[in-house]
Short mmCIF file of N, CA, C and O in Angstrom, two decimals:
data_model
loop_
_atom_site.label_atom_id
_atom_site.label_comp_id
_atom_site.label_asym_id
_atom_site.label_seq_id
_atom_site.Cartn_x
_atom_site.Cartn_y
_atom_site.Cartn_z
N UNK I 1 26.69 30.64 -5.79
CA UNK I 1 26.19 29.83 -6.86
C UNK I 1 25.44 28.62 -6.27
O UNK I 1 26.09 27.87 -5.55
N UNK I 2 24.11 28.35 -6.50
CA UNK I 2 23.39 27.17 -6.10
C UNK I 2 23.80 25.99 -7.24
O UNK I 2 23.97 26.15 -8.45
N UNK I 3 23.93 24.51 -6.27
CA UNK I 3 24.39 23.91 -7.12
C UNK I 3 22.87 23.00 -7.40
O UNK I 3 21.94 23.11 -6.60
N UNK I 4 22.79 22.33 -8.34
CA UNK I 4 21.29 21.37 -8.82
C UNK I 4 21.70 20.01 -8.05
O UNK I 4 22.84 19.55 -8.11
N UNK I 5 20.50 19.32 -7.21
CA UNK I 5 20.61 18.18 -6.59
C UNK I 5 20.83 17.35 -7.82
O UNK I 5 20.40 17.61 -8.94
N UNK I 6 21.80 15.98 -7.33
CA UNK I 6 21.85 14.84 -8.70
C UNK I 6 21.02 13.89 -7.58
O UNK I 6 20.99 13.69 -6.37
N UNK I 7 20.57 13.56 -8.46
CA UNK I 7 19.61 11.70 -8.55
C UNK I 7 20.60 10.70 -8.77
O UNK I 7 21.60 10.91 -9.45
N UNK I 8 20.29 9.45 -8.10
CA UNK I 8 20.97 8.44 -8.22
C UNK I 8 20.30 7.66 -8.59
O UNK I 8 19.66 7.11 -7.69
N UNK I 9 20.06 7.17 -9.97
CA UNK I 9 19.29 6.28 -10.54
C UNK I 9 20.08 4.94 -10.29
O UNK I 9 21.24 4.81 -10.68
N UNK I 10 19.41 3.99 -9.66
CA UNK I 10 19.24 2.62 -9.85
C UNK I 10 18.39 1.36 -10.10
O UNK I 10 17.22 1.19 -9.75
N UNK I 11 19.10 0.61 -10.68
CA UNK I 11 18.01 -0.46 -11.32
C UNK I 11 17.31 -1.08 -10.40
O UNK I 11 17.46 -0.51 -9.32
N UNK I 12 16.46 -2.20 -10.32
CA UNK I 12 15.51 -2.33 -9.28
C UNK I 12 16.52 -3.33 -8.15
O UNK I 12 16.63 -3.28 -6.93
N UNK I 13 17.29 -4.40 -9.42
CA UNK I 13 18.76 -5.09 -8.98
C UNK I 13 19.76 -4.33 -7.60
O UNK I 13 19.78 -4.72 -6.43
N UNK I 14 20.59 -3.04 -8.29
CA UNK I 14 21.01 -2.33 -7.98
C UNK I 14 20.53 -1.15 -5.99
O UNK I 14 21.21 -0.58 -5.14
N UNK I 15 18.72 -1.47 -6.28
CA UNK I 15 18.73 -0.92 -5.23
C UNK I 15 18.33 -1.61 -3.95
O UNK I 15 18.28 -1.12 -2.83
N UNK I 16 18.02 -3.01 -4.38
CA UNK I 16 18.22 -4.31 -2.99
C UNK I 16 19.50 -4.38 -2.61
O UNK I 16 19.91 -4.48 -1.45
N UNK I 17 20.44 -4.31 -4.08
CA UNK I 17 21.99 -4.74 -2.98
C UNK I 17 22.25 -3.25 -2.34
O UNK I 17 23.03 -3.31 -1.39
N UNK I 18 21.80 -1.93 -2.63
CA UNK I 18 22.06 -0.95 -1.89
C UNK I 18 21.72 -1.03 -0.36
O UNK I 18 22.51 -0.86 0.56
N UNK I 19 20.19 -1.35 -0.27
CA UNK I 19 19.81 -1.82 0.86
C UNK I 19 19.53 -2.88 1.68
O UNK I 19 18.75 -2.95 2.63
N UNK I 20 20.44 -3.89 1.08
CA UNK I 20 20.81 -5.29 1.93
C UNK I 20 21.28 -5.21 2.89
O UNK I 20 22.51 -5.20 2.83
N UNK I 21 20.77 -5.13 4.03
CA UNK I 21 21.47 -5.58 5.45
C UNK I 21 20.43 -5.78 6.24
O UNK I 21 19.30 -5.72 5.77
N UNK I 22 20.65 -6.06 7.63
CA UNK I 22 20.15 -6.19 8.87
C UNK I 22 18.87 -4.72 8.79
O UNK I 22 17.70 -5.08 8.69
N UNK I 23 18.99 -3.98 8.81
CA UNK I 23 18.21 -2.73 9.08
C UNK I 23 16.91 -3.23 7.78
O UNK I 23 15.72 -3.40 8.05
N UNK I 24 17.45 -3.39 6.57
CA UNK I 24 16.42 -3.57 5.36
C UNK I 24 15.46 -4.81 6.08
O UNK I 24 14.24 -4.78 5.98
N UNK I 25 15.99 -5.60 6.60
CA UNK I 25 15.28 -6.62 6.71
C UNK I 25 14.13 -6.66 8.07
O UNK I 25 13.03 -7.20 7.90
N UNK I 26 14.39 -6.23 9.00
CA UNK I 26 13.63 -5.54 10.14
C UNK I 26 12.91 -4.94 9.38
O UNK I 26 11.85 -5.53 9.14
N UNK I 27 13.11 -3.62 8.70
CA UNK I 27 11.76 -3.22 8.24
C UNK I 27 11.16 -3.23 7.53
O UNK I 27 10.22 -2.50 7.22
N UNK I 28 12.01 -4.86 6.74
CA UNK I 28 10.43 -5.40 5.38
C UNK I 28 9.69 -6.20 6.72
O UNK I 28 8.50 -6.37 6.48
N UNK I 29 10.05 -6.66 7.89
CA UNK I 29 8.92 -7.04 8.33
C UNK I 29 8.08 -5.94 8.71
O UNK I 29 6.94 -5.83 8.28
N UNK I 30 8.71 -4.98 9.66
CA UNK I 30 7.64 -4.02 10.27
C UNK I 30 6.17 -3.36 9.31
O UNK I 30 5.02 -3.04 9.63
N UNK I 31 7.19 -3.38 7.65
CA UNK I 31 6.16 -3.05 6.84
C UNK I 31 4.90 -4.51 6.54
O UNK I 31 3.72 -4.25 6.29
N UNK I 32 5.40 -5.91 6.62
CA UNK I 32 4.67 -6.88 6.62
C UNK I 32 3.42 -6.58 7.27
O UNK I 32 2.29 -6.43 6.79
N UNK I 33 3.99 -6.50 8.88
CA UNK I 33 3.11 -6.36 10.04
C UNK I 33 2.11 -4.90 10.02
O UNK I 33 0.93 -4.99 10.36
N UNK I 34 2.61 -3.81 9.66
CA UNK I 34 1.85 -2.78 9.38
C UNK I 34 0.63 -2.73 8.40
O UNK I 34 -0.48 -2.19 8.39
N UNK I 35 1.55 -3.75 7.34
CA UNK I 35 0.03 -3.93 6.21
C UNK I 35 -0.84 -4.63 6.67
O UNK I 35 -1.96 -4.59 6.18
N UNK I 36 -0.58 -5.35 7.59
CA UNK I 36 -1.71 -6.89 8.19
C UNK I 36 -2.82 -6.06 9.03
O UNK I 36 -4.03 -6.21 9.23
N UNK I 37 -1.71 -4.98 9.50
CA UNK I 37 -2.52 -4.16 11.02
C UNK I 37 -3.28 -3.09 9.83
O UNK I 37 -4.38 -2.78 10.29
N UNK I 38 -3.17 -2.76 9.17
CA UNK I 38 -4.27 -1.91 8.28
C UNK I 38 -5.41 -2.61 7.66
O UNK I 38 -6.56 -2.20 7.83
N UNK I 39 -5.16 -3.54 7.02
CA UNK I 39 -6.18 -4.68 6.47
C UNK I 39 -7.04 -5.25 7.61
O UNK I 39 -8.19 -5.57 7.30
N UNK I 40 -6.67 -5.42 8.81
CA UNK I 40 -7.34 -6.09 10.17
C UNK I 40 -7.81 -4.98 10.75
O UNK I 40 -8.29 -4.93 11.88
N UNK I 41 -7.64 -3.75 9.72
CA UNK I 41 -8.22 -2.07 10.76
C UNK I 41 -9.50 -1.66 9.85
O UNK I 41 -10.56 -1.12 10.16
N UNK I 42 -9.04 -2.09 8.74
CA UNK I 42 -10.67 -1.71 7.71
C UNK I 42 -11.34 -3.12 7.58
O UNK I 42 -12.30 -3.26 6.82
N UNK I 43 -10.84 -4.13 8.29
CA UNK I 43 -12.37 -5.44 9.04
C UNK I 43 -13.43 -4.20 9.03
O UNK I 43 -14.03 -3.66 8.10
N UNK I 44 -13.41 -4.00 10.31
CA UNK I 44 -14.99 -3.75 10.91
C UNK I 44 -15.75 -2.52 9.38
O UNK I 44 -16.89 -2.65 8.93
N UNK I 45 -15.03 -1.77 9.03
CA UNK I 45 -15.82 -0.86 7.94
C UNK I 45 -16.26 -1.92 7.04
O UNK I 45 -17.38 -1.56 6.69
N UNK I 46 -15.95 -3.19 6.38
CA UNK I 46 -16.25 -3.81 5.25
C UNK I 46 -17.52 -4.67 6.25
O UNK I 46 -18.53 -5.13 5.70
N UNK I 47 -17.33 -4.77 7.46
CA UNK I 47 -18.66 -5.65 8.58
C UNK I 47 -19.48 -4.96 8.27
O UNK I 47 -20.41 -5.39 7.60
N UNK I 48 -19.39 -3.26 8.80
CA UNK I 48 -20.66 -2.58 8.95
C UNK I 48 -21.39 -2.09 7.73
O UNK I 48 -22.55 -1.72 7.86
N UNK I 49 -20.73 -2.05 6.43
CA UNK I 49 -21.22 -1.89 5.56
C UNK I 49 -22.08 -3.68 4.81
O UNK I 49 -23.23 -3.87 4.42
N UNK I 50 -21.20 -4.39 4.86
CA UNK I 50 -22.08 -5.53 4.36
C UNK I 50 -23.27 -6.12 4.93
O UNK I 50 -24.25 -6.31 4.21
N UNK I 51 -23.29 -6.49 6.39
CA UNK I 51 -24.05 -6.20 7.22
C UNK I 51 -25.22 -5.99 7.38
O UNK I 51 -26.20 -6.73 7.32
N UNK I 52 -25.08 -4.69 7.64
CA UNK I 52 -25.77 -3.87 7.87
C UNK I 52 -26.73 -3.25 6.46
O UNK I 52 -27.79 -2.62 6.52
N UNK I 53 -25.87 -3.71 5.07
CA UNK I 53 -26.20 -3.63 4.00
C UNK I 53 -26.54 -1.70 3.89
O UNK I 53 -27.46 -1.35 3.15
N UNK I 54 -25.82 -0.73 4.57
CA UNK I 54 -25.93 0.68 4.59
C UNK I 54 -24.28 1.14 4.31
O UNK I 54 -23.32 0.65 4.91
N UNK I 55 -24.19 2.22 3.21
CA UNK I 55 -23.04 2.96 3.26
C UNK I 55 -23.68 4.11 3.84
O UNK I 55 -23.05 4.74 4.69
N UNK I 56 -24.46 4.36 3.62
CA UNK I 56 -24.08 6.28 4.54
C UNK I 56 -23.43 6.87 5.32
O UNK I 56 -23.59 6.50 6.48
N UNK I 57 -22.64 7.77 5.12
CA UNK I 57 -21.49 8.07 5.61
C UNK I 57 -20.37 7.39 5.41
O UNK I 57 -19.41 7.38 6.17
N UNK I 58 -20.49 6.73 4.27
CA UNK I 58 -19.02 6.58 3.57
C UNK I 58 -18.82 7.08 2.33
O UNK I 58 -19.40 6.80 1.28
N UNK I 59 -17.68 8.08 2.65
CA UNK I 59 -17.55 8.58 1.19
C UNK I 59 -16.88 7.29 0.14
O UNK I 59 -16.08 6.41 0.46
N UNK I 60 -17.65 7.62 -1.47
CA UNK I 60 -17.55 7.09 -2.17
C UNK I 60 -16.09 7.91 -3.03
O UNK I 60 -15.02 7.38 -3.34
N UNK I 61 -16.37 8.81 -3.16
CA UNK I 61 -14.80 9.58 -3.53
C UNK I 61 -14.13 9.32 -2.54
O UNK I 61 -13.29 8.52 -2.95
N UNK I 62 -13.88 9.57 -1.03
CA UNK I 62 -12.46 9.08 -0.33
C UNK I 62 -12.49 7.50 -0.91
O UNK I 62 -11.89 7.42 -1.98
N UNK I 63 -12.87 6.65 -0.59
CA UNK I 63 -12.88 5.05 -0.88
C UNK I 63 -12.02 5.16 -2.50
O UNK I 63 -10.84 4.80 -2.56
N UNK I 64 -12.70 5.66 -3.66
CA UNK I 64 -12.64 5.57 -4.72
C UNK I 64 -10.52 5.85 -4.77
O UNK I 64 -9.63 5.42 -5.51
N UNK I 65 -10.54 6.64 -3.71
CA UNK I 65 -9.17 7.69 -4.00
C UNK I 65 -8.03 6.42 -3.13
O UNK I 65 -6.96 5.97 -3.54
N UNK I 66 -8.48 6.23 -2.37
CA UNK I 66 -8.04 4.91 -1.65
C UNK I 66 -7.68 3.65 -2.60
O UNK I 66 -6.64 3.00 -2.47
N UNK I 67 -8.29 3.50 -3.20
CA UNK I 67 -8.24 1.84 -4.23
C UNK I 67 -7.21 2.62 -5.22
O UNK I 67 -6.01 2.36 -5.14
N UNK I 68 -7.62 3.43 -6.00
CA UNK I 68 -6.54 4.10 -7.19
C UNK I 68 -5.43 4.34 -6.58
O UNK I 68 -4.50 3.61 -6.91
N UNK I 69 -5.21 5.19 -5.74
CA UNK I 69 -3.67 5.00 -5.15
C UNK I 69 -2.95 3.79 -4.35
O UNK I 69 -1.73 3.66 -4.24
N UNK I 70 -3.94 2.91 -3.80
CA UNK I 70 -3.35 1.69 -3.79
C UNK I 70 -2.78 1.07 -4.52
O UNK I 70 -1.70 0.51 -4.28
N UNK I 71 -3.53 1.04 -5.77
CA UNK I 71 -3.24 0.30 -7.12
C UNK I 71 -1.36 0.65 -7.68
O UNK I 71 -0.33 0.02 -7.91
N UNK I 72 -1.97 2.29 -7.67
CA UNK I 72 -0.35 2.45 -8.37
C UNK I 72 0.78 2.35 -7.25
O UNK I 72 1.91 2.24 -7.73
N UNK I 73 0.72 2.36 -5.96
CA UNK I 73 1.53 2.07 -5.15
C UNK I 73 1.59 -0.01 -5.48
O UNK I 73 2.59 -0.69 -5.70
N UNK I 74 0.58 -0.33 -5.42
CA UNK I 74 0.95 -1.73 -5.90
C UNK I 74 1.79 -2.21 -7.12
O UNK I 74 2.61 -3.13 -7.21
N UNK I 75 1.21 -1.07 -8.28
CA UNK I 75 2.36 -1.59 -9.71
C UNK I 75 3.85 -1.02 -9.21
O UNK I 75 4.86 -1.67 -9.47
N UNK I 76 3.92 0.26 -8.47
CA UNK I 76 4.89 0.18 -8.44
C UNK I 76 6.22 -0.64 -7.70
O UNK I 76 7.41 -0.70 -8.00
N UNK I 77 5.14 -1.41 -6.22
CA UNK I 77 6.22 -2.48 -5.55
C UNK I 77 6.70 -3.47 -6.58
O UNK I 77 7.81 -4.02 -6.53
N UNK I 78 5.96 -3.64 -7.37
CA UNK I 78 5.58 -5.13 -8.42
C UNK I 78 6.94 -4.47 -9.32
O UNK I 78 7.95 -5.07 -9.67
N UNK I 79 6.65 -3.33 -9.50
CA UNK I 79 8.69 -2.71 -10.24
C UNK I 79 9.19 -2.84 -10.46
O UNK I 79 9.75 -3.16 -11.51
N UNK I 80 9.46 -2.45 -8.55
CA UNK I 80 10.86 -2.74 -7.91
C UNK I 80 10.83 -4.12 -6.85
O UNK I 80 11.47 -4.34 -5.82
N UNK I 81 9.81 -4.89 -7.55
CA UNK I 81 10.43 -6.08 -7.25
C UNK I 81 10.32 -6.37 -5.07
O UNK I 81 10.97 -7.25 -4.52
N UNK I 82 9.72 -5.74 -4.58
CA UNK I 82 9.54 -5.51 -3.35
C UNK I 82 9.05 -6.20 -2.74
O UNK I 82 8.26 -5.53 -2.07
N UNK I 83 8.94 -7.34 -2.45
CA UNK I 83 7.81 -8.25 -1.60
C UNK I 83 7.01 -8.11 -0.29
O UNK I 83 5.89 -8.50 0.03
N UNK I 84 8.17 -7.27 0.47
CA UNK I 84 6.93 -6.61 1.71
C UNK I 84 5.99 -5.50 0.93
O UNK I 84 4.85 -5.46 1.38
N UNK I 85 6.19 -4.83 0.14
CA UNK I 85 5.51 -3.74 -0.06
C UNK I 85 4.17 -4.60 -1.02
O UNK I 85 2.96 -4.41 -1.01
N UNK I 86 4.95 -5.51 -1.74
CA UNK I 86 3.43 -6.42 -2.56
C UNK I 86 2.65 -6.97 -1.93
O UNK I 86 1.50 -6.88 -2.36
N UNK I 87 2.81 -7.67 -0.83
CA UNK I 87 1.74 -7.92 0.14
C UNK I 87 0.82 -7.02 0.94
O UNK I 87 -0.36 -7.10 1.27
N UNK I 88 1.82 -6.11 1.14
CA UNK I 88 0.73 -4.88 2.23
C UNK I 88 0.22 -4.38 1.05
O UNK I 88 -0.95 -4.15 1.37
N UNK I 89 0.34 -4.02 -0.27
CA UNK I 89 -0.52 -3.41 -1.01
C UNK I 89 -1.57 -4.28 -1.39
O UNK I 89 -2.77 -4.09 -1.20
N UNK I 90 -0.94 -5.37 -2.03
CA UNK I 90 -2.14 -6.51 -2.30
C UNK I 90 -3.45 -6.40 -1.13
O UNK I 90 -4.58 -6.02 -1.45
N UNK I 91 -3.14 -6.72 -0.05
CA UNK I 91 -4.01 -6.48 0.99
C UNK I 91 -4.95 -5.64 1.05
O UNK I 91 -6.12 -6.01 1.17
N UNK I 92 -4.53 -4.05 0.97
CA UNK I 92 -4.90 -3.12 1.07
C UNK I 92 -5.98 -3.04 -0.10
O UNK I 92 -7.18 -2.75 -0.15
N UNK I 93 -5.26 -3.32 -0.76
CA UNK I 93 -6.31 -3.36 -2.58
C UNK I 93 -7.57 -4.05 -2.57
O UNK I 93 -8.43 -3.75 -3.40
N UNK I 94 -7.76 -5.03 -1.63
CA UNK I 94 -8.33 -6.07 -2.03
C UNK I 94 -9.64 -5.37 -0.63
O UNK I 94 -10.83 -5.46 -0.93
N UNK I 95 -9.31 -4.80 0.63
CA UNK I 95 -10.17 -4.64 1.74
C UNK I 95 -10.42 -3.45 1.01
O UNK I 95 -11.24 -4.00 0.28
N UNK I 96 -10.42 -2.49 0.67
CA UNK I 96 -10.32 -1.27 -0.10
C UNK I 96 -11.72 -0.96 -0.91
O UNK I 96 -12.68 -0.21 -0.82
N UNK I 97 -11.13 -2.21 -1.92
CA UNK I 97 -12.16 -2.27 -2.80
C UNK I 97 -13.55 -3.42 -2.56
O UNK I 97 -14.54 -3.73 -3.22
N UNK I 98 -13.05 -3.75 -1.39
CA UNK I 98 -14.57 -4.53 -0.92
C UNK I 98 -15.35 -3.01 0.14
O UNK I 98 -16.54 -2.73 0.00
N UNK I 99 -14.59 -2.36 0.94
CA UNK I 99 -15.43 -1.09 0.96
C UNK I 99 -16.09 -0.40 0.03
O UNK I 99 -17.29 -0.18 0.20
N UNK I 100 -15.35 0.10 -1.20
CA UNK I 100 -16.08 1.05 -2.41
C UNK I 100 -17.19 0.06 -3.37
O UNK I 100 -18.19 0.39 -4.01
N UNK I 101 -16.67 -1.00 -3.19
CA UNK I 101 -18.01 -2.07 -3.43
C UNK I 101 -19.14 -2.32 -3.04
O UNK I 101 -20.21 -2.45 -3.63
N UNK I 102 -18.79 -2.39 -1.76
CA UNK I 102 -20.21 -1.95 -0.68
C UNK I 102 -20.58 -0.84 -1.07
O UNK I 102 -21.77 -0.92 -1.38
N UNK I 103 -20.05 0.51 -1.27
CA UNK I 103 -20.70 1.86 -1.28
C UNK I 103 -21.31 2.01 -2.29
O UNK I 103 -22.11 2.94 -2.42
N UNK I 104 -21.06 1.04 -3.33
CA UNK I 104 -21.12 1.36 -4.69
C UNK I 104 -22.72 0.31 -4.83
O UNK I 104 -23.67 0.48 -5.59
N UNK I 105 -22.57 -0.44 -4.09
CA UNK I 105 -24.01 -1.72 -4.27
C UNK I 105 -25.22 -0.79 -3.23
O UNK I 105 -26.31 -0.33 -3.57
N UNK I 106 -24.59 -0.74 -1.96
CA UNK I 106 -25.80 -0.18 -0.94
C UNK I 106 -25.94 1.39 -1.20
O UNK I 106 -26.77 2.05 -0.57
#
């Protein structure tokens, strides 16, 4: 007999004190530092496009797909209440859509 996986629903409350400790906190920074190092990695694409005032060869659908799933990864830190994850998304959202901006003007 296969048994059905259960879910453990918790509130947004409920799942900080789940993951309160030493380990949670190391890797809300690592995630801090990871979002900084992605935002400081799409610099030079938002240079060469403003710039240079040329998108070619940037897709406007990848970019486009980039900002929309940022977004809902952003409402959803905003949730659960997440503060490393609201910053690296904020970030992300914001270099993102200064790329598909460029693609979208040049």
């Amino acid at each position: 007999m296969i048994k059905k996986a259960k879910y453990i629903k918790l509130t947004p409350v409920e799942y900080k004190r789940f993951l309160s400790n030493n380990w949670r906190e190391k890797f809300d920074k690592l995630i801090v530092v990871l979002g900084l190092v992605n935002v400081i990695a799409t610099i030079p694409q938002i240079t060469q496009i403003w710039r240079t005032q040329d998108a070619s060869g940037v897709s406007l659908v990848t970019w486009t797909y980039y900002v929309v799933f940022t977004v809902i990864l952003l409402v959803y830190a905003v949730s659960i209440k997440a503060k490393p994850m609201i910053i690296m998304y904020t970030g992300n959202t914001i270099v993102y859509s200064m790329v598909l901006l460029g693609v979208i003007i040049f």
